[in-house]
Amino acid sequence: MSDTEGAAVPERLLITRTTTDDDVCVVTLAGEVDLDGSAQLRDVLLSGLKGSRGAVVDLADVAFMDSSGINVFIAAHQAATADGGWLRLAAPRQAVRRVIQLVGVDVLIPCYPTLEQALAD
């Protein structure tokens, strides 16, 4: 199943949500995760967590992320764990990984080098 949610901010953030055969929500992002697109990202991620075992956010095509993206991930992590699920981050580029590490999100939310590893764990 694949649902393209469309551009949160035209030409800045594309959000695609799919569900694996074993009920894991995969949210793939492309572009920039900032204040302009964070509300739609939050909605997509939280709705994807409902009825799934957990969610993986694929960050491979994200060139920039600010604190609004971090806040979305923390809120999604809290929602997932409250329902017995989980959230994982996958394949962040160096600039995005640095933001994740600087604020300590990688201590709270598991971060994997690849999407495949995040799905396999």
JSON list of C-alpha atoms in Angstrom, two decimals, residues 6-15 30-40:
[
{"chain": "A", "resi": 6, "resn": "GLY", "atom": "CA", "xyz": [1.96, 15.25, -1.54]},
{"chain": "A", "resi": 7, "resn": "ALA", "atom": "CA", "xyz": [4.07, 18.27, -0.98]},
{"chain": "A", "resi": 8, "resn": "ALA", "atom": "CA", "xyz": [3.73, 19.79, 2.47]},
{"chain": "A", "resi": 9, "resn": "VAL", "atom": "CA", "xyz": [5.33, 22.91, 1.06]},
{"chain": "A", "resi": 10, "resn": "PRO", "atom": "CA", "xyz": [5.56, 22.90, -2.73]},
{"chain": "A", "resi": 11, "resn": "GLU", "atom": "CA", "xyz": [9.04, 21.92, -3.88]},
{"chain": "A", "resi": 12, "resn": "ARG", "atom": "CA", "xyz": [10.35, 21.80, -0.29]},
{"chain": "A", "resi": 13, "resn": "LEU", "atom": "CA", "xyz": [8.98, 18.66, 1.38]},
{"chain": "A", "resi": 14, "resn": "LEU", "atom": "CA", "xyz": [7.44, 15.57, -0.16]},
{"chain": "A", "resi": 15, "resn": "ILE", "atom": "CA", "xyz": [5.92, 13.03, 2.24]},
{"chain": "A", "resi": 30, "resn": "ALA", "atom": "CA", "xyz": [12.35, 14.27, 0.54]},
{"chain": "A", "resi": 31, "resn": "GLY", "atom": "CA", "xyz": [13.42, 17.88, 0.80]},
{"chain": "A", "resi": 32, "resn": "GLU", "atom": "CA", "xyz": [13.55, 20.13, 3.86]},
{"chain": "A", "resi": 33, "resn": "VAL", "atom": "CA", "xyz": [11.88, 19.42, 7.19]},
{"chain": "A", "resi": 34, "resn": "ASP", "atom": "CA", "xyz": [11.17, 22.79, 8.75]},
{"chain": "A", "resi": 35, "resn": "LEU", "atom": "CA", "xyz": [8.35, 24.74, 10.36]},
{"chain": "A", "resi": 36, "resn": "ASP", "atom": "CA", "xyz": [6.44, 25.09, 7.09]},
{"chain": "A", "resi": 37, "resn": "GLY", "atom": "CA", "xyz": [6.00, 21.35, 6.60]},
{"chain": "A", "resi": 38, "resn": "SER", "atom": "CA", "xyz": [6.13, 20.04, 10.15]},
{"chain": "A", "resi": 39, "resn": "ALA", "atom": "CA", "xyz": [2.37, 20.16, 10.81]},
{"chain": "A", "resi": 40, "resn": "GLN", "atom": "CA", "xyz": [1.60, 17.97, 7.81]}
]
